[in-house]
Structures are given as structure tokens and as C-alpha cells.
CSV table of C-alpha atoms and ligand atoms in Angstrom, one decimal:
chain,number,residue,atom,x,y,z
A,213,VAL,CA,137.8,97.8,128.7
A,214,ALA,CA,136.8,94.8,130.8
A,215,ARG,CA,136.0,97.1,133.7
A,216,ILE,CA,134.0,99.4,131.5
A,217,VAL,CA,132.0,96.5,130.0
A,218,THR,CA,131.3,94.9,133.5
A,219,ALA,CA,130.2,98.2,135.0
A,220,GLY,CA,128.2,99.2,131.9
A,221,THR,CA,126.2,96.0,131.9
A,222,GLU,CA,125.4,96.6,135.5
A,223,ASP,CA,124.7,100.3,135.2
A,224,SER,CA,121.1,101.5,135.5
A,225,PHE,CA,121.5,105.1,134.5
A,226,ALA,CA,120.4,104.6,130.8
A,227,CYS,CA,117.3,102.7,131.9
A,228,ASP,CA,116.2,105.2,134.6
A,229,TRP,CA,117.0,108.1,132.2
A,230,LEU,CA,115.0,106.6,129.4
A,231,GLN,CA,112.0,105.8,131.6
A,232,GLY,CA,112.0,109.4,132.8
A,233,LEU,CA,112.2,110.7,129.3
A,234,CYS,CA,109.4,108.4,127.9
A,235,ASP,CA,107.0,108.5,130.8
A,236,SER,CA,107.4,111.9,132.4
A,237,VAL,CA,108.3,114.0,129.3
A,238,GLY,CA,106.7,111.7,126.6
A,239,ALA,CA,106.3,112.7,122.9
A,240,ARG,CA,108.6,115.5,121.9
A,241,LEU,CA,108.0,116.6,118.3
A,242,ALA,CA,110.4,119.3,117.0
A,243,GLY,CA,109.2,122.7,118.1
A,244,SER,CA,106.5,121.5,120.4
A,245,PRO,CA,106.2,122.1,124.2
A,246,GLY,CA,107.1,118.4,124.7
A,247,TYR,CA,110.5,119.1,123.0
A,248,GLU,CA,111.1,122.0,125.3
A,249,ALA,CA,110.4,119.8,128.3
A,250,ALA,CA,112.8,117.2,126.9
A,251,VAL,CA,115.5,119.9,126.6
A,252,ALA,CA,114.9,120.9,130.3
A,253,TYR,CA,115.0,117.2,131.4
A,254,ALA,CA,118.2,116.5,129.5
A,255,VAL,CA,120.0,119.6,130.8
A,256,ARG,CA,118.9,118.9,134.5
A,257,THR,CA,119.8,115.2,134.4
A,258,ALA,CA,123.2,115.8,132.6
A,259,THR,CA,124.2,118.4,135.1
A,260,GLU,CA,123.4,116.1,137.9
A,261,ALA,CA,125.3,113.3,136.3
A,262,GLY,CA,128.6,115.1,136.7
A,263,PHE,CA,129.6,116.4,133.3
A,264,ASP,CA,132.1,119.2,133.3
A,265,ARG,CA,129.9,121.4,131.2
A,266,VAL,CA,126.3,121.2,130.0
A,267,TRP,CA,124.8,123.8,127.5
A,268,THR,CA,122.1,124.3,124.8
A,269,GLU,CA,122.6,125.7,121.3
A,270,PRO,CA,119.4,127.2,120.0
A,271,PHE,CA,118.6,127.6,116.2
A,272,ASP,CA,115.5,128.2,114.1
A,273,GLY,CA,114.1,125.0,112.5
A,274,PRO,CA,110.9,123.8,111.0
A,275,CYS,CA,107.9,122.7,113.0
A,276,TRP,CA,104.6,121.2,112.3
A,277,VAL,CA,101.4,120.9,114.4
A,278,ARG,CA,99.0,117.9,114.0
A,279,GLY,CA,95.3,118.8,114.4
A,280,ALA,CA,92.2,116.7,114.3
A,281,GLU,CA,92.2,113.7,111.9
A,282,HIS,CA,89.2,111.6,110.9
A,283,ALA,CA,88.4,109.3,108.0
A,284,ARG,CA,85.5,107.0,107.2
A,285,VAL,CA,84.8,104.5,104.4
A,286,LEU,CA,81.3,105.3,103.0
A,287,ALA,CA,81.0,102.7,100.3
A,288,PRO,CA,80.7,99.8,99.4
A,289,VAL,CA,80.5,99.2,103.2
A,290,GLU,CA,80.7,101.9,106.0
A,291,PHE,CA,83.5,101.7,108.5
A,292,GLU,CA,85.9,103.9,110.5
A,293,LEU,CA,89.2,104.3,108.8
A,294,PRO,CA,91.9,105.2,111.3
A,295,ILE,CA,94.4,107.6,109.7
A,296,LEU,CA,97.7,109.3,110.9
A,297,GLY,CA,98.8,112.3,109.0
A,298,ILE,CA,102.3,112.1,107.5
A,299,GLY,CA,104.7,114.7,109.0
A,300,MET,CA,104.6,118.1,107.2
A,301,THR,CA,101.3,117.3,105.4
A,302,VAL,CA,98.8,120.1,104.7
A,303,GLY,CA,95.3,119.6,106.0
A,304,THR,CA,92.2,119.2,104.0
A,305,PRO,CA,89.7,122.0,103.4
A,306,ALA,CA,87.6,122.7,106.5
A,307,GLU,CA,84.7,120.7,105.0
A,308,GLY,CA,87.0,117.7,104.3
A,309,ILE,CA,87.5,115.8,101.2
A,310,GLU,CA,85.0,113.1,99.9
A,311,ALA,CA,86.2,111.2,96.9
A,312,GLU,CA,86.4,107.8,95.1
A,313,VAL,CA,89.6,105.8,95.9
A,314,LEU,CA,92.1,104.6,93.3
A,315,ALA,CA,93.9,101.7,95.0
A,316,VAL,CA,97.3,100.9,93.5
A,317,THR,CA,100.2,98.7,94.6
A,318,ASP,CA,103.0,100.9,93.6
A,319,PHE,CA,104.3,103.8,91.5
A,320,ALA,CA,104.4,101.6,88.3
A,321,GLU,CA,100.6,100.9,88.6
A,322,LEU,CA,99.9,104.5,89.3
A,323,GLU,CA,101.6,105.4,85.9
A,324,GLN,CA,99.6,102.7,84.1
A,325,ARG,CA,96.4,104.0,85.6
A,326,ALA,CA,97.3,107.7,85.6
A,327,ALA,CA,94.1,108.6,83.7
A,328,GLU,CA,92.0,107.3,86.6
A,329,ALA,CA,93.7,109.5,89.2
A,330,GLU,CA,92.0,112.8,88.5
A,331,GLY,CA,89.9,113.9,91.5
A,332,ARG,CA,90.5,110.7,93.4
A,333,ILE,CA,92.1,109.7,96.7
A,334,VAL,CA,95.1,107.5,95.7
A,335,LEU,CA,95.8,104.6,98.0
A,336,PHE,CA,99.3,103.1,97.8
A,337,ASN,CA,99.5,99.5,99.2
A,338,PRO,CA,103.1,98.4,98.5
A,339,PRO,CA,104.2,95.2,100.1
A,340,TRP,CA,107.1,95.6,102.7
A,341,GLY,CA,110.3,95.6,100.6
A,342,GLY,CA,112.7,96.9,103.3
A,343,TYR,CA,112.5,100.3,104.8
A,344,GLY,CA,114.5,102.1,102.0
A,345,GLU,CA,112.2,100.7,99.3
A,346,SER,CA,108.8,101.1,101.2
A,347,VAL,CA,109.4,104.5,102.6
A,348,GLN,CA,109.3,106.2,99.2
A,349,TYR,CA,105.5,105.9,99.1
A,350,ARG,CA,105.4,107.8,102.4
A,351,THR,CA,107.9,110.5,101.4
A,352,LYS,CA,107.0,110.9,97.7
A,353,GLY,CA,103.5,109.5,97.3
A,354,ALA,CA,101.6,112.8,97.6
A,355,VAL,CA,103.8,114.4,94.8
A,356,GLU,CA,103.4,111.4,92.4
A,357,ALA,CA,99.7,111.2,92.9
A,358,ALA,CA,99.2,115.0,92.7
A,359,ARG,CA,101.0,115.0,89.3
A,360,HIS,CA,98.0,113.1,87.9
A,361,GLY,CA,95.3,115.2,89.7
A,362,ALA,CA,94.7,113.2,92.8
A,363,VAL,CA,93.1,115.2,95.8
A,364,ALA,CA,94.7,113.2,98.6
A,365,VAL,CA,96.8,110.1,99.3
A,366,LEU,CA,96.5,107.2,101.8
A,367,VAL,CA,99.6,105.2,102.3
A,368,ARG,CA,100.1,101.7,103.8
A,369,SER,CA,102.0,102.2,107.1
A,370,VAL,CA,105.8,101.5,106.6
A,371,THR,CA,106.3,98.5,108.8
A,372,ASN,CA,107.1,94.8,108.6
A,373,HIS,CA,104.7,93.6,111.3
A,374,SER,CA,101.3,95.2,112.0
A,375,LEU,CA,98.7,94.7,114.8
A,376,ALA,CA,96.7,97.6,113.2
A,377,THR,CA,99.4,100.1,114.2
A,378,LEU,CA,99.7,103.4,112.3
A,379,HIS,CA,103.3,104.6,111.5
A,380,THR,CA,103.9,108.2,110.6
A,381,GLY,CA,107.1,109.8,109.3
A,382,MET,CA,108.4,112.6,107.1
A,383,MET,CA,107.2,113.6,103.6
A,384,SER,CA,108.0,116.4,101.2
A,385,TYR,CA,106.3,118.4,98.5
A,386,ALA,CA,107.7,119.6,95.1
A,387,ASP,CA,107.5,123.2,94.0
A,388,ASP,CA,105.8,122.4,90.7
A,389,VAL,CA,103.0,120.2,92.0
A,390,ALA,CA,99.9,120.9,94.1
A,391,GLN,CA,100.3,120.1,97.8
A,392,ILE,CA,97.6,117.4,98.7
A,393,PRO,CA,97.0,116.0,102.1
A,394,ALA,CA,98.7,112.7,103.0
A,395,ALA,CA,98.0,110.1,105.7
A,396,CYS,CA,98.9,106.6,106.7
A,397,VAL,CA,96.5,103.8,107.2
A,398,THR,CA,97.1,100.4,108.7
A,399,VAL,CA,98.5,97.5,106.8
A,400,GLU,CA,95.1,95.8,107.6
A,401,ASP,CA,92.9,98.5,106.1
A,402,ALA,CA,95.2,99.1,103.1
A,403,GLY,CA,94.9,95.5,102.2
A,404,ARG,CA,91.1,95.5,102.8
A,405,LEU,CA,90.5,98.5,100.5
A,406,GLN,CA,92.7,97.1,97.8
A,407,ARG,CA,90.9,93.7,98.0
A,408,LEU,CA,87.5,95.4,97.7
A,409,SER,CA,88.8,97.4,94.7
A,410,LYS,CA,90.2,94.3,93.0
A,411,ALA,CA,86.8,92.6,93.5
A,412,GLY,CA,85.2,95.4,91.5
A,413,ALA,CA,83.8,97.7,94.2
A,414,THR,CA,83.7,101.4,94.0
A,415,ILE,CA,85.2,102.8,97.3
A,416,ARG,CA,84.3,106.1,98.6
A,417,VAL,CA,86.1,107.8,101.6
A,418,ARG,CA,85.6,110.9,103.5
A,419,MET,CA,88.5,112.4,105.2
A,420,LEU,CA,89.2,115.5,107.4
A,421,MET,CA,92.6,116.6,108.5
A,422,ASP,CA,93.4,119.9,110.3
A,423,HIS,CA,97.2,120.5,110.3
A,424,GLU,CA,99.4,123.5,110.5
A,425,THR,CA,102.8,124.2,109.4
A,426,PRO,CA,103.9,127.4,111.3
A,427,PRO,CA,107.0,129.4,110.4
A,428,ALA,CA,110.3,128.2,111.7
A,429,CYS,CA,110.6,128.1,115.5
A,430,THR,CA,113.4,128.1,118.0
A,431,GLN,CA,114.6,124.7,119.1
A,432,ALA,CA,117.9,123.6,120.7
A,433,ASN,CA,120.6,120.9,120.6
A,434,VAL,CA,121.7,119.8,124.1
A,435,ILE,CA,125.5,119.3,124.7
A,436,ALA,CA,127.2,117.7,127.7
A,437,GLU,CA,131.0,117.4,127.8
A,438,LEU,CA,133.7,115.6,129.7
A,439,ARG,CA,137.0,117.5,129.2
A,440,GLY,CA,140.0,115.5,128.1
A,441,ARG,CA,143.0,115.3,130.4
A,442,GLU,CA,145.7,115.7,127.7
A,443,ARG,CA,144.2,116.8,124.5
A,444,PRO,CA,141.0,118.7,125.6
A,445,ASP,CA,140.7,120.4,122.1
A,446,GLU,CA,140.3,117.1,120.4
A,447,ILE,CA,136.7,115.9,120.4
A,448,VAL,CA,135.1,112.5,120.4
A,449,LEU,CA,131.4,113.3,119.6
A,450,ILE,CA,128.7,110.8,120.6
A,451,GLY,CA,125.0,111.2,120.5
A,452,GLY,CA,121.4,110.6,119.3
A,453,HIS,CA,118.4,112.7,118.5
A,454,LEU,CA,116.2,114.1,121.4
A,455,ASP,CA,113.2,114.8,119.2
A,456,SER,CA,110.6,112.2,118.4
A,457,TRP,CA,107.2,111.9,116.6
A,458,ASP,CA,104.2,113.0,118.3
A,459,VAL,CA,102.7,109.5,118.7
A,460,GLY,CA,104.2,107.0,121.2
A,461,THR,CA,107.1,108.3,123.4
A,462,GLY,CA,110.1,107.7,121.1
A,463,ALA,CA,111.6,105.0,123.2
A,464,HIS,CA,113.6,103.2,120.5
A,465,ASP,CA,113.6,106.2,118.1
A,466,ASP,CA,115.6,107.8,119.5
A,467,GLY,CA,115.2,108.1,123.2
A,468,ALA,CA,117.4,105.0,123.5
A,469,GLY,CA,120.3,106.5,121.4
A,470,CYS,CA,120.3,109.6,123.8
A,471,ALA,CA,120.2,107.3,126.8
A,472,ILE,CA,123.0,105.0,125.6
A,473,THR,CA,125.4,107.9,124.7
A,474,LEU,CA,124.6,110.1,127.8
A,475,ALA,CA,125.0,107.0,129.9
A,476,ALA,CA,128.3,105.9,128.2
A,477,ALA,CA,129.9,109.2,129.0
A,478,GLN,CA,128.4,109.3,132.5
A,479,LEU,CA,129.8,105.9,133.1
A,480,LEU,CA,133.4,107.0,132.3
A,481,ALA,CA,132.9,109.9,134.8
A,482,LYS,CA,131.6,107.6,137.4
A,483,LEU,CA,134.6,105.2,136.9
A,484,GLU,CA,136.8,108.2,137.3
A,485,LEU,CA,138.2,107.4,133.8
A,486,ARG,CA,139.1,110.8,132.3
A,487,PRO,CA,140.1,110.2,128.8
A,488,ARG,CA,143.0,111.7,126.9
A,489,ARG,CA,140.6,113.6,124.6
A,490,THR,CA,137.3,115.4,125.2
A,491,VAL,CA,134.1,113.3,125.0
A,492,ARG,CA,131.2,115.4,123.9
A,493,VAL,CA,127.6,114.2,124.0
A,494,VAL,CA,125.2,115.9,121.6
A,495,LEU,CA,121.5,115.3,121.8
A,496,PHE,CA,120.3,116.6,118.5
A,497,ALA,CA,117.1,118.5,117.8
A,498,CYS,CA,114.8,118.2,114.9
A,499,GLU,CA,116.1,115.1,113.3
A,500,GLU,CA,112.6,113.8,112.3
A,501,LEU,CA,111.6,116.9,110.4
A,502,GLY,CA,114.8,116.9,108.2
A,503,GLY,CA,118.0,116.6,110.2
A,504,HIS,CA,118.2,120.3,111.1
A,505,GLY,CA,119.9,119.9,114.5
A,506,GLY,CA,122.8,118.2,112.8
A,507,GLN,CA,123.1,121.0,110.3
A,508,ALA,CA,122.9,123.6,113.0
A,509,TYR,CA,125.7,121.8,115.0
A,510,ALA,CA,127.9,121.7,111.9
A,511,SER,CA,127.4,125.5,111.2
A,512,ALA,CA,127.9,126.5,114.9
A,513,HIS,CA,131.1,124.4,115.2
A,514,ALA,CA,132.6,125.0,111.6
A,515,ASP,CA,135.8,126.4,113.1
A,516,GLU,CA,136.4,123.2,115.2
A,517,VAL,CA,135.2,120.4,112.9
A,518,SER,CA,138.7,119.6,112.1
A,519,ASN,CA,139.2,118.9,115.9
A,520,HIS,CA,136.6,116.2,115.8
A,521,VAL,CA,138.5,112.9,115.9
A,522,ALA,CA,135.3,110.9,115.4
A,523,ALA,CA,131.5,111.1,115.7
A,524,LEU,CA,129.4,108.2,116.8
A,525,GLU,CA,125.6,108.2,116.5
A,526,SER,CA,123.2,105.7,118.1
A,527,ASP,CA,119.8,105.7,116.2
A,528,SER,CA,118.9,102.1,115.4
A,529,GLY,CA,117.0,101.3,118.6
A,530,SER,CA,118.1,99.4,121.7
A,531,PHE,CA,118.1,95.7,120.8
A,532,ALA,CA,120.9,93.3,121.3
A,533,PRO,CA,124.2,95.0,120.4
A,534,ARG,CA,125.8,94.0,117.0
A,535,GLY,CA,128.7,96.4,116.5
A,536,PHE,CA,129.3,99.5,114.4
A,537,THR,CA,129.2,100.6,110.7
A,538,VAL,CA,131.7,103.2,109.7
A,539,ARG,CA,131.7,106.0,107.1
A,540,SER,CA,135.4,106.8,106.6
A,541,SER,CA,138.6,105.5,105.1
A,542,ASP,CA,139.7,101.8,105.0
A,543,ALA,CA,142.4,102.7,107.5
A,544,VAL,CA,139.8,104.1,110.0
A,545,ILE,CA,137.6,101.0,109.5
A,546,ALA,CA,140.6,98.7,110.1
A,547,ARG,CA,141.6,100.5,113.3
A,548,LEU,CA,138.0,100.5,114.6
A,549,GLY,CA,137.8,96.8,114.0
A,550,GLU,CA,141.0,96.3,116.2
A,551,LEU,CA,139.6,98.6,118.9
A,552,ALA,CA,136.1,96.9,119.0
A,553,ALA,CA,137.5,93.3,119.1
A,554,PRO,CA,137.4,93.0,122.9
A,555,LEU,CA,133.6,93.8,122.7
A,556,SER,CA,133.0,90.2,121.4
A,557,SER,CA,132.1,89.4,125.0
A,558,ILE,CA,128.8,91.3,124.5
A,559,GLY,CA,128.4,90.6,120.8
A,560,ALA,CA,129.3,94.2,119.8
A,561,GLU,CA,132.6,93.6,117.9
A,562,ALA,CA,131.3,93.7,114.2
A,563,VAL,CA,132.8,96.6,112.3
A,564,SER,CA,132.1,97.2,108.6
A,565,ALA,CA,131.8,100.1,106.1
A,566,GLY,CA,128.3,101.7,106.1
A,567,TRP,CA,126.0,104.4,107.1
A,568,ALA,CA,126.9,106.4,110.2
A,569,GLY,CA,123.9,108.6,111.0
A,570,VAL,CA,121.6,111.6,109.9
A,571,ASP,CA,122.6,113.9,112.7
A,572,ILE,CA,126.4,113.5,112.3
A,573,HIS,CA,126.2,113.4,108.5
A,574,PRO,CA,127.0,117.1,108.0
A,575,ILE,CA,130.3,116.8,109.9
A,576,VAL,CA,131.1,113.4,108.5
A,577,GLU,CA,130.8,114.9,105.0
A,578,LEU,CA,133.4,117.4,106.2
A,579,GLY,CA,136.0,114.6,106.9
A,580,VAL,CA,135.1,113.5,110.5
A,581,PRO,CA,135.1,109.6,110.7
A,582,GLY,CA,131.4,108.6,111.2
A,583,ILE,CA,130.4,105.6,113.3
A,584,GLY,CA,126.8,104.2,113.4
A,585,HIS,CA,126.0,102.1,116.5
A,586,ARG,CA,124.3,98.9,115.3
A,587,THR,CA,121.8,96.5,117.0
A,588,HIS,CA,120.0,93.3,115.9
A,589,HIS,CA,117.0,95.4,115.0
A,590,ASP,CA,114.7,93.1,113.1
A,591,ALA,CA,111.8,94.3,115.3
A,592,TYR,CA,112.7,98.0,115.0
A,593,PHE,CA,110.1,98.7,112.3
A,594,HIS,CA,107.4,97.0,114.4
A,595,TYR,CA,107.4,100.1,116.6
A,596,HIS,CA,109.1,102.8,114.5
A,597,HIS,CA,107.1,106.2,114.4
A,598,SER,CA,104.0,104.5,115.9
A,599,PRO,CA,102.1,104.8,119.1
A,600,ALA,CA,103.7,101.4,120.1
A,601,ASP,CA,107.2,102.9,120.3
A,602,THR,CA,107.1,103.1,124.2
A,603,PHE,CA,109.3,102.3,127.2
A,604,ASP,CA,107.8,98.8,127.8
A,605,LYS,CA,109.5,97.7,124.4
A,606,ILE,CA,113.0,98.3,125.9
A,607,ASP,CA,114.9,95.4,127.3
A,608,PRO,CA,116.9,96.7,130.2
A,609,GLU,CA,119.8,94.2,129.7
A,610,ASP,CA,120.1,94.9,125.9
A,611,LEU,CA,120.1,98.7,126.8
A,612,ALA,CA,122.9,98.2,129.4
A,613,ARG,CA,124.9,96.1,126.9
A,614,ASN,CA,124.5,98.9,124.4
A,615,VAL,CA,125.9,101.4,127.0
A,616,ALA,CA,128.8,99.1,127.7
A,617,ALA,CA,129.6,98.8,124.0
A,618,VAL,CA,129.5,102.5,123.3
A,619,ALA,CA,131.3,103.5,126.5
A,620,ALA,CA,134.1,101.0,125.8
A,621,LEU,CA,134.5,102.1,122.2
A,622,THR,CA,134.3,105.8,123.2
A,623,TRP,CA,137.0,105.4,125.8
A,624,LEU,CA,139.2,103.5,123.3
A,625,ILE,CA,138.9,106.2,120.6
A,626,ALA,CA,139.4,109.0,123.1
A,627,GLU,CA,142.5,107.3,124.6
A,628,ASP,CA,144.1,105.9,121.4
A,629,GLU,CA,147.6,107.1,120.6
A,630,THR,CA,146.6,107.1,117.0
A,631,SER,CA,144.0,109.7,116.0
A,632,LEU,CA,141.2,108.3,113.8
A,633,ARG,CA,141.1,111.7,112.2
A,634,ASP,CA,144.7,111.4,111.1
A,635,LEU,CA,144.0,108.0,109.6
A,636,ALA,CA,141.1,109.5,107.6
A,637,THR,CA,143.2,112.4,106.4
A,638,GLU,CA,146.2,110.3,105.4
A,639,VAL,CA,144.1,108.5,102.9
A,640,GLU,CA,142.5,111.6,101.6
A,641,THR,CA,145.8,113.2,100.8
A,642,GLU,CA,147.4,110.1,99.2
B,828,LIG,ZN1,115.7,108.2,114.7
């Protein structure tokens, strides 16, 4: 472990790989030409990195195409209103929408003022209350506003720190409610519009959005494998998601997770450490548009899910390493705590019960011990899903420490005499 940690913190594979992905491939929205370029890049680089086998697994998943977007405040004072359509939103009619704005803080205020929503553009300006709390306005705002007759929604970007950045993300519609356009605005503009409203002004906005939701298109998970030396049929899966939003270049979300896990396995190969079990790196497709790559993997590998000893996902950015959260039995969590103890030299020894990851969730639900790689990610939402999530936000030393942490834990799980999967099953059958 000491050798892996030392070599990992000195290894530049992840940094070089991530720079190539962010700068030369760039944005890679599910189903886009950028995503296809990312698949080609991942297959080529993994093949060159010395994996025993590299392949792709295509499936049909959703896609969405951003078109032109423009908004302007017309009254009580005229100014440009930068907007960023929320993923999967419908567009406006070709002539756009012009309407009065109803500015509310949250869903409770919308309910109180429901009678005022008809024909209006509803602006949600909730204060940051943590991602889980704040993201509801992005995911469900259009449905809640449309129930009361609104014609569009504008949502304060979901971030805890803004320098006028726009943050997109996923939304959904409900079958029984009209589908209305939804876009994010900056924290700064959301605040200004709500202050004008509270001061008694009538606000008028004109907005135009031209988006398309084509039928499902073919996308692919990318898989690279190091065969185990004694128990090749037993699999330790590690990975992240290769798709990103179409703004920024997905450096922290989740180019970093792909770089960390690919580099971790590459490091074992480079050190000629062939583990007892197979290490399989999966770079998942279509996470941002609903976790479809993870579902496709679970379906394609249904007959070998029981051979998966553990699944580890890295999707919380590359900040200083902290440790791992685990979704499995107490026995698995205790064993992982013992295995991770030597990682205290790089601050990555913390193991606790918690969320594992969107992409591995389908197989974790089928009994595979799930492990989420965790970092000190207080700054994560500064960049998340915005044009600012770019390679310059990556600290090469933190990235290398994350590679060291994931490589060492992967080695320990793949080498361990005790199978984590057996520890999970023992508890299930008790
Ligand atoms: Zn992500």
C-alpha cells in the first residue's frame, strides 16, 4: 500500500488524461458528437495504457439538444437577462414568450400566491439550503408552476457561490401537467428581480428558447479491464461517468472521476501488481440525463452481477481526498474501515455509511457493496454544471492523491482473502 500511495501521488497519468479530455474533447453531453469523441478518446488512451481488454457497450438512451437562448427584462428597467435552459426543457414558441414575472422565494410562497401565477413567468429565488434542498426548484419548478397556469419558469442557479455563473442540470415533467420552458438565471439576477418585485415594480420579461428532445439515440459505456491472477471471474468495479453537461468541460463533474479510476487501475498495471481478482473500470454514459448508462450496465451484466465483489464510484470532484461512504452491510463498512486505515497518510481513511453513486446504484440495489469516493468538496457547487467547470479548477496534487487513495483501496479489495460480497450476503441471510 505504501508503494501504491507513493507511486500514485507522483503519477501524472490522471492529470494528462483529464487535460486531454477537457481541452481536446471538451463538453460531452449524452448523445452529442462530443460524447462520441469522448468514447473514442477513452478507448484509445485505455488501450495505450496497457489494459488487458478495452471495449464499448452501446445502448439507446435519451438525448437533448440545446438551441438558441435569449432573454431580456423589458420593465421596469431594460437589461439583458442571461439564461441557461435546464436539461430536457422544451423550447418556447418560435415567437418567444413575453409575460409578467411572479417572483417567489419557494414552493410555499407559490402556493400562497397561486392565483397570481396564471399566464405569468414564475421566478423561483430560494436561498441556498444545500444541494438536495435547492435542486428541487430546478427539477420540479416547471411542474409546480405549470399546475397554476404559469407559461415558463426561471430558477436561481443551484450554487453556494456565484460570480454571475449559470448552472444547468436535469429537470422532469409530469404526465398530467403542461410542459413549460425552464431556464436558470444567475443568483445575482434572481436577487435583483425579486428585490424589484418586493419594491412594487411590475416586471416584464421576454424569452426565447429553441431546444429539441430527439428520440433516443445510441450511446456507449466504455469498459477497460485488468484480469485477476487467481479469481478472474470475481470483479471489483471502479468508475465514473464520461458524459458531462454541454457548458464547461466537465472537469470536476465527472472527468475527474473517470481520470481517477482509470489512472488507479493503470497504476496497478504499471507497478506490475496484478490483483487476485479482476479490476474493471467502467466509464458510464448518460448519467446527467438520468443515470441510463448505469441501468444499461446492470441489464447487460445481469448474469454476472453476483460476481461483483464491490463497486466504487468517483463522482464528487477532485478536491483533497477524505475517504469513502459505503452502501452495504455493517460488516462490509467495518472491513472497508480496516482496509482504508493505512490511507491516513493522505487523509483518505474516513469510512462511513452513506451514498455510493448514481451509476453503480442499479447493481448496488442488487446486493453489490457500493462505495462512494469522497473529497473535501465545499467548492464543488461553485463550478457544478456551469461554464466554470474547467481544467484550471483541478489541483494536480489533489488529483494524484485521489488516484493514490482509489488505487490502494482497489488493490486491497481485489487482493483481500475476505470477499466483501460474502460479508454483504452473510448479513442479508441472517
Ligand atoms: Zn456527476
